Coordinates of C-alpha atoms in Angstrom, one line a residue:
Chain A
X84 CA -0.2 122.1 186.6
X85 CA -0.1 125.3 188.6
X86 CA -3.7 126.2 188.7
X87 CA -6.6 123.8 188.9
X88 CA -9.2 124.1 186.2
X89 CA -12.5 125.4 187.5
X90 CA -14.8 122.5 188.3
X91 CA -11.9 120.1 188.2
X92 CA -11.8 118.5 191.6
X93 CA -8.9 117.9 194.0
X94 CA -6.5 120.4 195.5
X95 CA -2.8 120.6 194.7
X96 CA -2.1 117.7 197.0
X97 CA -5.2 115.6 197.0
X98 CA -5.5 115.6 193.2
X99 CA -2.2 113.9 192.3
X100 CA -2.7 111.5 195.3
X101 CA -6.0 110.5 193.9
X102 CA -4.4 109.8 190.5
X103 CA -1.8 107.6 192.0
X104 CA -4.4 105.7 194.0
X105 CA -6.5 105.2 190.9
X106 CA -3.4 104.0 189.1
X107 CA -2.7 101.4 191.8
X108 CA -6.3 100.2 191.6
X109 CA -5.9 99.7 187.9
X110 CA -2.7 97.8 188.5
X111 CA -4.6 95.5 190.9
X112 CA -7.2 94.9 188.1
X113 CA -4.4 94.1 185.6
X114 CA -2.0 92.1 187.6
X115 CA -3.7 88.7 187.0
X116 CA -3.9 89.5 183.2
X117 CA -0.2 90.2 183.0
X118 CA 0.4 86.9 184.9
X119 CA -1.9 85.0 182.5
X120 CA -0.1 86.3 179.4
X121 CA 3.4 85.8 181.0
X122 CA 2.7 82.3 182.1
X123 CA 1.6 81.3 178.6
X124 CA 5.3 81.5 177.9
X125 CA 6.3 79.4 180.8
X126 CA 7.9 75.9 180.7
X127 CA 6.5 74.6 183.9
X128 CA 8.2 71.9 186.0
X129 CA 5.7 69.1 186.2
X130 CA 2.0 69.3 185.3
X131 CA 1.0 72.6 187.0
X132 CA 1.7 75.9 185.5
X133 CA 1.7 77.9 188.7
X134 CA 5.4 78.5 189.3
X135 CA 7.7 80.3 186.9
X136 CA 10.5 78.0 185.5
X137 CA 11.8 79.1 182.1
X138 CA 10.7 81.0 179.1
X139 CA 9.5 78.9 176.2
X140 CA 7.3 79.1 173.1
X141 CA 6.2 75.5 173.4
X142 CA 2.6 76.1 174.4
X143 CA 2.2 78.7 171.6
X144 CA 3.6 76.3 169.1
X145 CA 1.3 73.5 170.1
X146 CA -1.8 75.2 171.5
X147 CA -4.1 72.2 170.5
X148 CA -2.2 69.2 171.8
X149 CA -4.8 68.5 174.5
X150 CA -7.9 67.2 172.7
X151 CA -10.1 67.5 175.8
X152 CA -9.2 71.2 176.0
X153 CA -9.9 71.7 172.3
X154 CA -13.3 69.9 172.6
X155 CA -14.2 72.1 175.7
X156 CA -13.3 75.3 173.8
X157 CA -15.4 74.2 170.8
X158 CA -18.3 73.4 173.0
X159 CA -18.1 76.8 174.7
X160 CA -18.0 78.6 171.4
X161 CA -21.0 76.6 170.1
X162 CA -23.0 77.2 173.2
X163 CA -22.1 80.9 173.1
X164 CA -23.0 81.2 169.4
X165 CA -26.4 79.6 169.8
X166 CA -27.4 81.2 173.1
X167 CA -26.2 84.7 171.9
X168 CA -28.3 84.5 168.7
X169 CA -31.5 83.6 170.6
X170 CA -30.9 85.9 173.6
X171 CA -30.1 88.9 171.3
X172 CA -33.3 88.5 169.4
X173 CA -35.4 88.0 172.5
X174 CA -33.7 90.8 174.5
X175 CA -33.8 93.3 171.6
X176 CA -37.5 92.8 171.1
X177 CA -38.2 93.4 174.8
X178 CA -36.1 96.5 174.7
X179 CA -37.9 97.8 171.6
X180 CA -41.3 97.2 173.2
X181 CA -40.2 98.9 176.4
X182 CA -38.9 102.0 174.6
X183 CA -41.5 102.4 171.9
X184 CA -44.7 102.0 173.9
X185 CA -46.2 103.5 177.0
X186 CA -47.7 100.5 178.3
X187 CA -49.0 99.4 181.7
X188 CA -47.1 96.1 181.7
X189 CA -43.7 97.9 181.3
X190 CA -43.1 98.0 185.1
X191 CA -43.6 94.3 185.7
X192 CA -41.6 93.4 182.6
X193 CA -38.7 95.6 183.8
X194 CA -38.9 93.9 187.2
X195 CA -38.8 90.5 185.7
X196 CA -35.7 91.5 183.7
X197 CA -33.9 92.7 186.8
X198 CA -34.7 89.7 188.9
X199 CA -32.1 87.3 187.4
X200 CA -29.4 89.9 187.9
X201 CA -30.2 90.2 191.6
X202 CA -30.2 86.4 192.1
X203 CA -26.8 84.7 192.9
X204 CA -25.6 82.4 190.2
X205 CA -25.6 79.4 192.5
X206 CA -29.4 79.9 193.1
X207 CA -30.0 80.4 189.3
X208 CA -28.1 77.2 188.5
X209 CA -29.5 75.1 191.3
X210 CA -33.1 76.1 190.7
X211 CA -32.8 75.3 187.0
X212 CA -31.3 72.0 187.9
X213 CA -34.2 71.2 190.2
X214 CA -36.6 72.0 187.4
X215 CA -34.8 69.7 185.0
X216 CA -34.6 67.0 187.7
X217 CA -38.4 67.2 188.4
X218 CA -39.2 67.2 184.7
X219 CA -36.8 64.3 184.1
X220 CA -34.7 66.2 181.6
X221 CA -31.2 64.8 180.9
X222 CA -28.8 67.7 181.4
X223 CA -26.4 68.3 178.5
X224 CA -25.8 70.7 175.6
X225 CA -29.4 72.0 175.4
X226 CA -29.8 72.6 179.1
X227 CA -26.6 74.6 179.0
X228 CA -28.0 76.6 176.1
X229 CA -31.3 77.1 177.9
X230 CA -29.6 78.4 181.0
X231 CA -27.3 80.8 179.1
X232 CA -30.2 82.3 177.1
X233 CA -32.0 82.8 180.4
X234 CA -29.3 84.9 182.0
X235 CA -28.4 86.7 178.7
X236 CA -31.9 87.9 177.9
X237 CA -31.9 90.3 180.8
X238 CA -28.4 91.7 180.0
X239 CA -29.3 92.2 176.3
X240 CA -32.6 93.8 177.0
X241 CA -31.2 96.2 179.6
X242 CA -28.2 97.1 177.4
X243 CA -30.2 97.7 174.3
X244 CA -32.8 99.7 176.3
X245 CA -30.1 101.9 177.7
X246 CA -28.7 102.6 174.2
X247 CA -32.0 103.4 172.5
X248 CA -33.7 105.3 175.2
X249 CA -34.3 108.8 174.0
X250 CA -34.2 108.0 170.3
X251 CA -36.3 110.1 168.0
X252 CA -39.0 107.7 166.9
X253 CA -40.7 110.3 164.8
X254 CA -38.2 109.4 162.2
X255 CA -40.2 106.3 161.6
X256 CA -43.4 108.3 161.2
X257 CA -41.6 110.6 158.8
X258 CA -40.6 107.6 156.7
X259 CA -44.2 106.4 156.7
X260 CA -45.5 109.8 155.8
X261 CA -43.1 109.6 152.8
X262 CA -44.9 106.4 151.7
X263 CA -42.3 103.9 152.9
X264 CA -44.0 100.6 153.6
X265 CA -43.7 99.1 157.1
X266 CA -41.0 96.5 156.1
X267 CA -38.9 99.3 154.5
X268 CA -39.3 101.4 157.6
X269 CA -38.0 98.5 159.7
X270 CA -35.0 97.8 157.5
X271 CA -34.1 101.4 156.5
X272 CA -34.9 103.3 159.7
X273 CA -35.5 101.2 162.8
X274 CA -32.8 98.6 162.5
X275 CA -30.0 101.0 161.5
X276 CA -30.9 103.1 164.5
X277 CA -30.8 100.3 167.0
X278 CA -28.0 98.2 165.4
X279 CA -25.1 99.6 167.5
X280 CA -26.9 98.9 170.7
X281 CA -27.7 95.4 169.6
X282 CA -24.1 94.7 168.5
X283 CA -22.9 95.8 171.9
X284 CA -25.4 93.6 173.7
X285 CA -24.6 90.6 171.5
X286 CA -20.9 90.9 172.4
X287 CA -21.7 91.2 176.0
X288 CA -24.0 88.1 175.8
X289 CA -21.3 86.1 174.0
X290 CA -18.6 87.1 176.6
X291 CA -20.9 86.2 179.5
X292 CA -21.7 82.8 177.9
X293 CA -18.1 82.0 177.2
X294 CA -17.2 82.9 180.8
X295 CA -20.0 81.3 182.7
X296 CA -19.0 78.7 185.2
X297 CA -21.4 78.4 188.2
X298 CA -24.7 78.1 186.3
X299 CA -23.1 75.8 183.7
X300 CA -21.6 73.6 186.4
X301 CA -25.1 72.7 187.6
X302 CA -26.7 72.2 184.2
X303 CA -23.9 70.7 182.1
X304 CA -24.5 67.0 182.8
X305 CA -21.4 65.2 181.4
X306 CA -20.5 68.0 179.0
X307 CA -17.4 70.0 179.6
X308 CA -17.1 73.7 178.6
X309 CA -13.9 75.7 178.7
X310 CA -14.4 77.1 182.2
X311 CA -15.4 73.6 183.4
X312 CA -12.2 72.2 181.9
X313 CA -10.1 74.8 183.6
X314 CA -11.9 74.0 186.9
X315 CA -11.2 70.3 186.5
X316 CA -7.6 71.1 185.5
X317 CA -6.8 72.2 189.1
X318 CA -6.7 68.5 190.1
X319 CA -5.2 66.7 187.1
X320 CA -2.9 69.1 185.2
X321 CA -2.9 72.8 184.4
X322 CA -0.9 73.2 181.1
X323 CA 0.2 76.6 179.8
X324 CA -2.1 75.9 176.8
X325 CA -4.9 77.1 179.1
X326 CA -3.1 80.5 179.3
X327 CA -2.5 80.5 175.6
X328 CA -6.3 80.2 174.9
X329 CA -7.1 82.8 177.5
X330 CA -4.7 85.2 175.8
X331 CA -6.2 84.4 172.4
X332 CA -9.7 85.1 173.7
X333 CA -8.4 88.4 175.1
X334 CA -6.8 89.4 171.8
X335 CA -9.8 88.3 169.8
X336 CA -12.2 90.4 172.0
X337 CA -10.0 93.4 171.6
X338 CA -9.9 93.0 167.8
X339 CA -13.7 92.6 167.8
X340 CA -14.2 95.6 170.0
X341 CA -11.9 97.7 167.8
X342 CA -13.8 96.6 164.7
X343 CA -17.1 97.5 166.3
X344 CA -15.9 100.9 167.2
X345 CA -14.7 101.5 163.6
X346 CA -18.0 100.1 162.2
X347 CA -20.1 102.4 164.5
X348 CA -18.0 105.4 163.5
X349 CA -18.6 104.6 159.8
X350 CA -22.3 104.1 160.4
X351 CA -22.5 107.4 162.1
X352 CA -20.8 109.1 159.2
X353 CA -23.1 107.3 156.8
X354 CA -26.1 108.5 158.8
X355 CA -24.9 112.0 158.9
X356 CA -24.1 112.2 155.1
X357 CA -27.3 110.4 154.3
X358 CA -25.8 107.4 152.4
Chain B
X229 CA -40.9 106.2 181.4
X230 CA -42.1 109.7 181.0
X231 CA -43.6 111.0 177.9
X232 CA -45.8 109.4 175.3
X233 CA -44.0 107.1 172.8
X234 CA -44.5 108.4 169.4
X235 CA -47.0 106.5 167.3
X236 CA -48.1 104.4 170.3
X237 CA -51.7 105.3 169.9
X238 CA -51.7 104.4 166.2
X239 CA -50.5 100.8 166.7
X240 CA -52.5 98.0 168.0
X241 CA -52.3 97.4 171.8
X242 CA -51.2 93.9 171.0
X243 CA -47.8 94.9 169.5
X244 CA -45.8 95.3 172.7
X245 CA -47.2 92.0 174.0
X246 CA -46.0 90.2 170.9
X247 CA -42.6 91.8 171.1
X248 CA -41.9 90.8 174.7
X249 CA -43.6 87.4 174.5
X250 CA -40.6 85.2 173.5
X251 CA -38.2 86.7 176.0
X252 CA -40.7 87.0 178.8
X253 CA -42.0 83.5 178.4
X254 CA -38.4 82.2 178.5
X255 CA -37.8 84.1 181.7
X256 CA -41.0 82.8 183.2
X257 CA -40.3 79.2 182.2
X258 CA -36.6 79.1 183.1
X259 CA -36.3 81.7 185.9
X260 CA -39.7 82.0 187.7
X261 CA -40.9 78.4 187.4
X262 CA -37.5 77.0 188.5
X263 CA -37.5 79.3 191.5
X264 CA -40.9 77.8 192.5
X265 CA -39.6 74.3 191.8
X266 CA -36.7 75.0 194.1
X267 CA -39.1 76.1 196.8
X268 CA -41.1 72.9 196.3
X269 CA -38.0 70.8 196.3
X270 CA -36.9 72.4 199.6
X271 CA -40.2 71.1 201.2
X272 CA -40.1 67.7 199.6
X273 CA -38.7 66.0 202.7
X274 CA -40.7 62.8 202.5
X275 CA -41.7 61.5 205.9
X276 CA -39.8 64.2 207.8
X277 CA -41.5 67.5 208.7
X278 CA -41.7 70.0 205.8
X279 CA -39.2 72.4 207.5
X280 CA -36.6 69.7 208.0
X281 CA -34.4 71.0 205.1
X282 CA -34.4 74.5 206.6
X283 CA -33.8 73.3 210.1
X284 CA -30.7 71.4 208.9
X285 CA -29.7 74.3 206.7
X286 CA -29.6 76.8 209.6
X287 CA -28.2 74.5 212.3
X288 CA -25.6 72.6 210.2
X289 CA -24.6 75.4 207.8
X290 CA -25.4 78.6 209.7
X291 CA -21.7 79.3 210.1
X292 CA -21.2 79.0 206.3
X293 CA -24.0 81.4 205.8
X294 CA -22.6 83.9 208.2
X295 CA -19.2 83.5 206.7
X296 CA -20.5 84.0 203.1
X297 CA -22.3 87.2 204.1
X298 CA -19.3 88.4 206.1
X299 CA -16.9 87.9 203.2
X300 CA -19.3 89.4 200.7
X301 CA -19.8 92.4 203.0
X302 CA -16.1 92.9 203.5
X303 CA -15.4 92.6 199.7
X304 CA -18.2 95.1 199.0
X305 CA -16.7 97.6 201.4
X306 CA -13.3 97.0 200.0
X307 CA -14.6 97.4 196.4
X308 CA -16.2 100.8 197.3
X309 CA -12.9 102.0 198.9
X310 CA -10.9 100.9 195.8
X311 CA -13.5 101.6 193.2
X312 CA -14.9 105.0 194.2
X313 CA -11.7 107.0 193.9
X314 CA -10.9 105.4 190.6
X315 CA -14.4 106.1 189.2
X316 CA -14.0 109.7 190.6
X317 CA -10.7 110.2 188.8
X318 CA -12.2 108.8 185.6
X319 CA -15.2 111.1 185.8
X320 CA -13.6 114.3 187.1
X321 CA -9.9 114.3 186.3
X322 CA -9.3 112.1 183.3
X323 CA -10.4 114.5 180.6
X324 CA -9.5 112.9 177.3
X325 CA -8.2 109.7 178.9
X326 CA -11.8 108.9 180.1
X327 CA -12.7 106.4 177.4
X328 CA -9.3 104.8 177.5
X329 CA -9.7 104.2 181.3
X330 CA -13.2 102.9 180.8
X331 CA -11.8 100.4 178.3
X332 CA -9.1 99.4 180.8
X333 CA -11.8 98.8 183.5
X334 CA -13.8 96.4 181.3
X335 CA -10.8 94.7 179.8
X336 CA -10.6 92.0 182.6
X337 CA -14.0 90.8 181.5
X338 CA -12.4 89.5 178.3
X339 CA -10.2 87.0 180.0
X340 CA -11.9 84.0 181.5
X341 CA -12.8 84.7 185.1
X342 CA -11.7 81.3 186.3
X343 CA -8.3 81.7 184.7
X344 CA -7.9 85.0 186.4
X345 CA -8.6 83.5 189.7
X346 CA -6.0 80.8 189.0
X347 CA -3.6 83.7 188.2
X348 CA -4.1 85.0 191.8
X349 CA -3.0 81.6 193.0
X350 CA 0.3 82.1 191.2
X351 CA 0.6 85.7 192.4
X352 CA -0.1 84.8 196.1
X353 CA 1.9 81.6 196.1
X354 CA 4.4 80.8 198.9
X355 CA 7.8 82.2 198.0
X356 CA 6.3 84.5 195.3
X357 CA 7.2 88.2 195.2
X358 CA 4.0 89.4 197.0
X359 CA 4.6 87.0 199.9
X360 CA 8.2 87.9 200.1
X361 CA 7.5 91.7 200.1
X362 CA 4.8 91.5 202.8
X363 CA 7.1 89.1 204.7
X364 CA 9.9 91.6 204.7
X365 CA 7.5 94.3 205.9
X366 CA 6.3 91.9 208.7
X367 CA 2.7 92.2 207.5
X368 CA 2.0 88.5 207.2
X369 CA 0.3 86.1 209.6
X370 CA 2.5 83.9 211.8
X371 CA 2.9 81.0 209.3
X372 CA 4.0 83.5 206.6
X373 CA 1.4 82.4 204.0
X374 CA -1.2 84.3 202.0
X375 CA -2.7 81.5 200.0
X376 CA -5.3 79.5 201.8
X377 CA -6.1 82.4 204.2
X378 CA -9.2 84.6 204.6
X379 CA -7.2 87.5 203.1
X380 CA -6.6 85.7 199.8
X381 CA -10.3 84.7 199.5
X382 CA -11.6 88.2 200.3
X383 CA -9.0 89.7 198.0
X384 CA -10.1 87.4 195.2
X385 CA -13.8 88.2 195.6
X386 CA -13.1 91.9 195.7
X387 CA -11.0 91.5 192.5
X388 CA -13.7 89.6 190.7
X389 CA -16.5 92.1 191.2
X390 CA -14.6 95.3 191.3
X391 CA -15.5 96.4 187.8
X392 CA -19.2 95.9 188.7
X393 CA -18.6 98.5 191.5
X394 CA -16.6 100.9 189.4
X395 CA -18.9 101.2 186.4
X396 CA -22.2 102.2 188.1
X397 CA -20.4 104.7 190.3
X398 CA -18.6 106.1 187.3
X399 CA -22.0 106.5 185.5
X400 CA -23.6 108.3 188.4
X401 CA -20.6 110.6 188.8
X402 CA -20.5 111.3 185.1
X403 CA -24.1 112.5 185.2
X404 CA -23.5 115.2 187.8
X405 CA -23.8 118.6 186.4
X406 CA -20.3 120.3 186.8
X407 CA -21.9 123.6 187.5
X408 CA -23.2 122.2 190.8
X409 CA -19.7 121.8 192.3
X410 CA -18.7 125.2 190.9
X411 CA -21.7 126.8 192.5
X412 CA -20.9 125.1 195.8
X413 CA -17.4 126.5 195.6
X414 CA -18.6 130.0 194.7
X415 CA -20.7 129.8 197.9
X416 CA -17.4 129.3 199.8
X417 CA -17.6 125.5 200.2
X418 CA -14.0 124.2 200.3
X419 CA -13.3 121.3 198.0
X420 CA -13.9 118.6 200.7
X421 CA -17.2 120.1 201.8
X422 CA -18.3 120.4 198.1
X423 CA -17.6 116.8 197.7
X424 CA -19.4 115.8 200.9
X425 CA -22.4 117.9 200.3
X426 CA -22.8 117.7 196.5
X427 CA -20.9 115.0 194.8
X428 CA -21.3 112.2 197.3
X429 CA -25.1 112.4 197.8
X430 CA -25.6 112.5 194.0
X431 CA -23.4 109.5 193.4
X432 CA -25.2 107.3 196.0
X433 CA -27.4 105.6 193.5
X434 CA -24.3 104.4 191.7
X435 CA -22.8 103.2 195.0
X436 CA -26.1 101.4 195.7
X437 CA -26.2 99.7 192.3
X438 CA -22.5 98.8 192.5
X439 CA -22.9 97.4 196.0
X440 CA -25.8 95.2 194.9
X441 CA -23.9 94.0 191.8
X442 CA -21.0 93.1 194.1
X443 CA -22.6 91.8 197.2
X444 CA -25.2 89.6 195.6
X445 CA -22.9 87.5 193.4
X446 CA -20.2 87.6 196.1
X447 CA -22.4 86.0 198.7
X448 CA -23.2 83.1 196.3
X449 CA -19.6 82.8 195.0
X450 CA -17.6 79.8 196.0
X451 CA -14.7 79.7 193.4
X452 CA -12.5 82.1 195.3
X453 CA -12.9 80.3 198.5
X454 CA -12.3 77.0 196.8
X455 CA -9.2 78.0 194.7
X456 CA -7.6 80.6 197.0
X457 CA -8.8 79.4 200.5
X458 CA -8.6 76.3 202.7
X459 CA -11.5 74.3 203.9
X460 CA -11.7 76.8 206.8
X461 CA -12.9 79.4 204.3
X462 CA -15.6 77.2 202.7
X463 CA -18.6 79.3 201.7
X464 CA -22.3 78.6 201.3
X465 CA -22.1 78.2 197.5
X466 CA -19.7 75.3 198.0
X467 CA -22.1 73.6 200.3
X468 CA -25.0 74.1 198.0
X469 CA -23.0 72.8 195.0
X470 CA -21.8 69.7 197.0
X471 CA -25.3 68.9 198.3
X472 CA -26.8 69.2 194.8
X473 CA -24.2 67.6 192.7
X474 CA -22.3 65.1 195.0
X475 CA -24.4 64.3 198.1
X476 CA -27.7 64.7 196.2
X477 CA -29.6 65.7 199.3
X478 CA -32.0 67.8 197.3
X479 CA -34.3 69.1 200.0
X480 CA -31.4 70.3 202.0
X481 CA -29.6 71.8 198.9
X482 CA -32.8 73.5 197.8
X483 CA -33.4 74.8 201.3
X484 CA -29.9 76.3 201.5
X485 CA -30.3 77.8 198.1
X486 CA -33.7 79.3 198.8
X487 CA -32.6 80.6 202.2
X488 CA -29.6 82.3 200.6
X489 CA -31.9 84.0 198.1
X490 CA -34.5 85.1 200.8
X491 CA -31.8 86.5 203.1
X492 CA -30.2 88.4 200.2
X493 CA -33.6 89.9 199.3
X494 CA -34.1 91.0 202.8
X495 CA -30.7 92.6 203.1
X496 CA -31.1 94.3 199.7
X497 CA -34.4 95.8 200.6
X498 CA -33.0 97.1 204.0
X499 CA -30.0 98.5 202.3
X500 CA -32.0 100.2 199.6
X501 CA -34.3 101.7 202.2
X502 CA -31.3 103.0 204.2
X503 CA -29.8 104.7 201.2
X504 CA -33.1 106.1 200.2
X505 CA -33.1 104.9 196.6
X506 CA -35.3 102.2 195.5
X507 CA -35.3 102.3 191.7
X508 CA -32.8 99.6 190.8
X509 CA -33.8 99.2 187.2

């Protein structure tokens, strides 16, 4: 480029230097991901897949030979499914209330939503555990689910809120003026409007649940989720199958993300053409 | 929120309460009540004075606290230095690549964070390419190792929370009206002055949000220290976890946990005051 665009920032020298710097930062972000994928094809010497030995497809051919790893993955998916369903409903309802009504309790509710995000996970996990200890609750599947719903509600509510702020709610009134009954308004107007925001929030909540380690560690009792299995694996054995599953999760999320983008584009088209 | 929500007057005043009830009750029961229980546990010292847990927390583990805050602070500064230019390039220079870059920044979230930290172990291993390269450049400490050093731990923490720094900064940069920088340049600001006087101040809320999202989890993190460091880098989170789950000295563990939260709150308020922005929501 010989001339910089007006408003574009960076001189002839600083601009390209910034680009290179940004590229290096992206490389830093991606280096571990490359390593994870590459080492899923490793044939490690011994039990720990930390040093490159030889290329092999063994782990991809038998991703499920470690029953404990499979069980852990199943548990993680189950926890994520249950906690995401509940947290998405709770969070979306809060977001709706905050965006639809001018309301004196909106400030305190917002504050309560932000609090868990500004508390370190180790404090969230340990305080929940101290509650369960005092109430004599045995920690296990349901305590994990309770914990995951707790931290997901805030993320869902804030994500949905950010997406639906500034929507034209008079559309609902227009529908009612046209003699739609309230149920019809909800299903034909409100839900389609907020659905993309809710889908994004649900995906975020699912990913957070699947990934959570610290809070789960405190409240899992004897149950082992996928992150807890990986954590334990540092002592016993770290097979390449862990990398295979991590790669599969990555590919699965990418597919899901792509599908959501396509779906949202279609919805947009439908909304514009009135179908 | 400014403005009057449409139809608000027509509906019953009960509606918003009913909508928020399930979620808010959940947060009260499983966030607020546990926090209070934690405080109570920290004082449940039996025959010892009520402050015994806190006394031991600060005398025995004061160094872990300092270390945790030191690492978190260093990682936050590193994340600003790495993240700001990237966010800047995304917002001002990327044009059509913008959404693609945004996708790249959130992509790491889709691989388990724990597995990514283990990947750093592989990358930084003795005899690995990174160690060899830095060794040739004579940039390594005397024993020629990266793993189990403070640098590996801080690098890991920075890595973990970097996207949380980039995204808010990007959002605040993206919101800046391009005409402002043009106006500054029309008024004979050079590019650097325009950045310093216009762009930087307007992006401070993003830097604030990103710093909080990095510093807070980083100060409680213990995985990076445990997986990439040696016992010399043990952080407060490790101590809390050990006291809660292994030693089961609950008053001490609760005191440590509560002290961590209180100190973070104080630091956050001070920082927000200093930057002059207090709306975090």
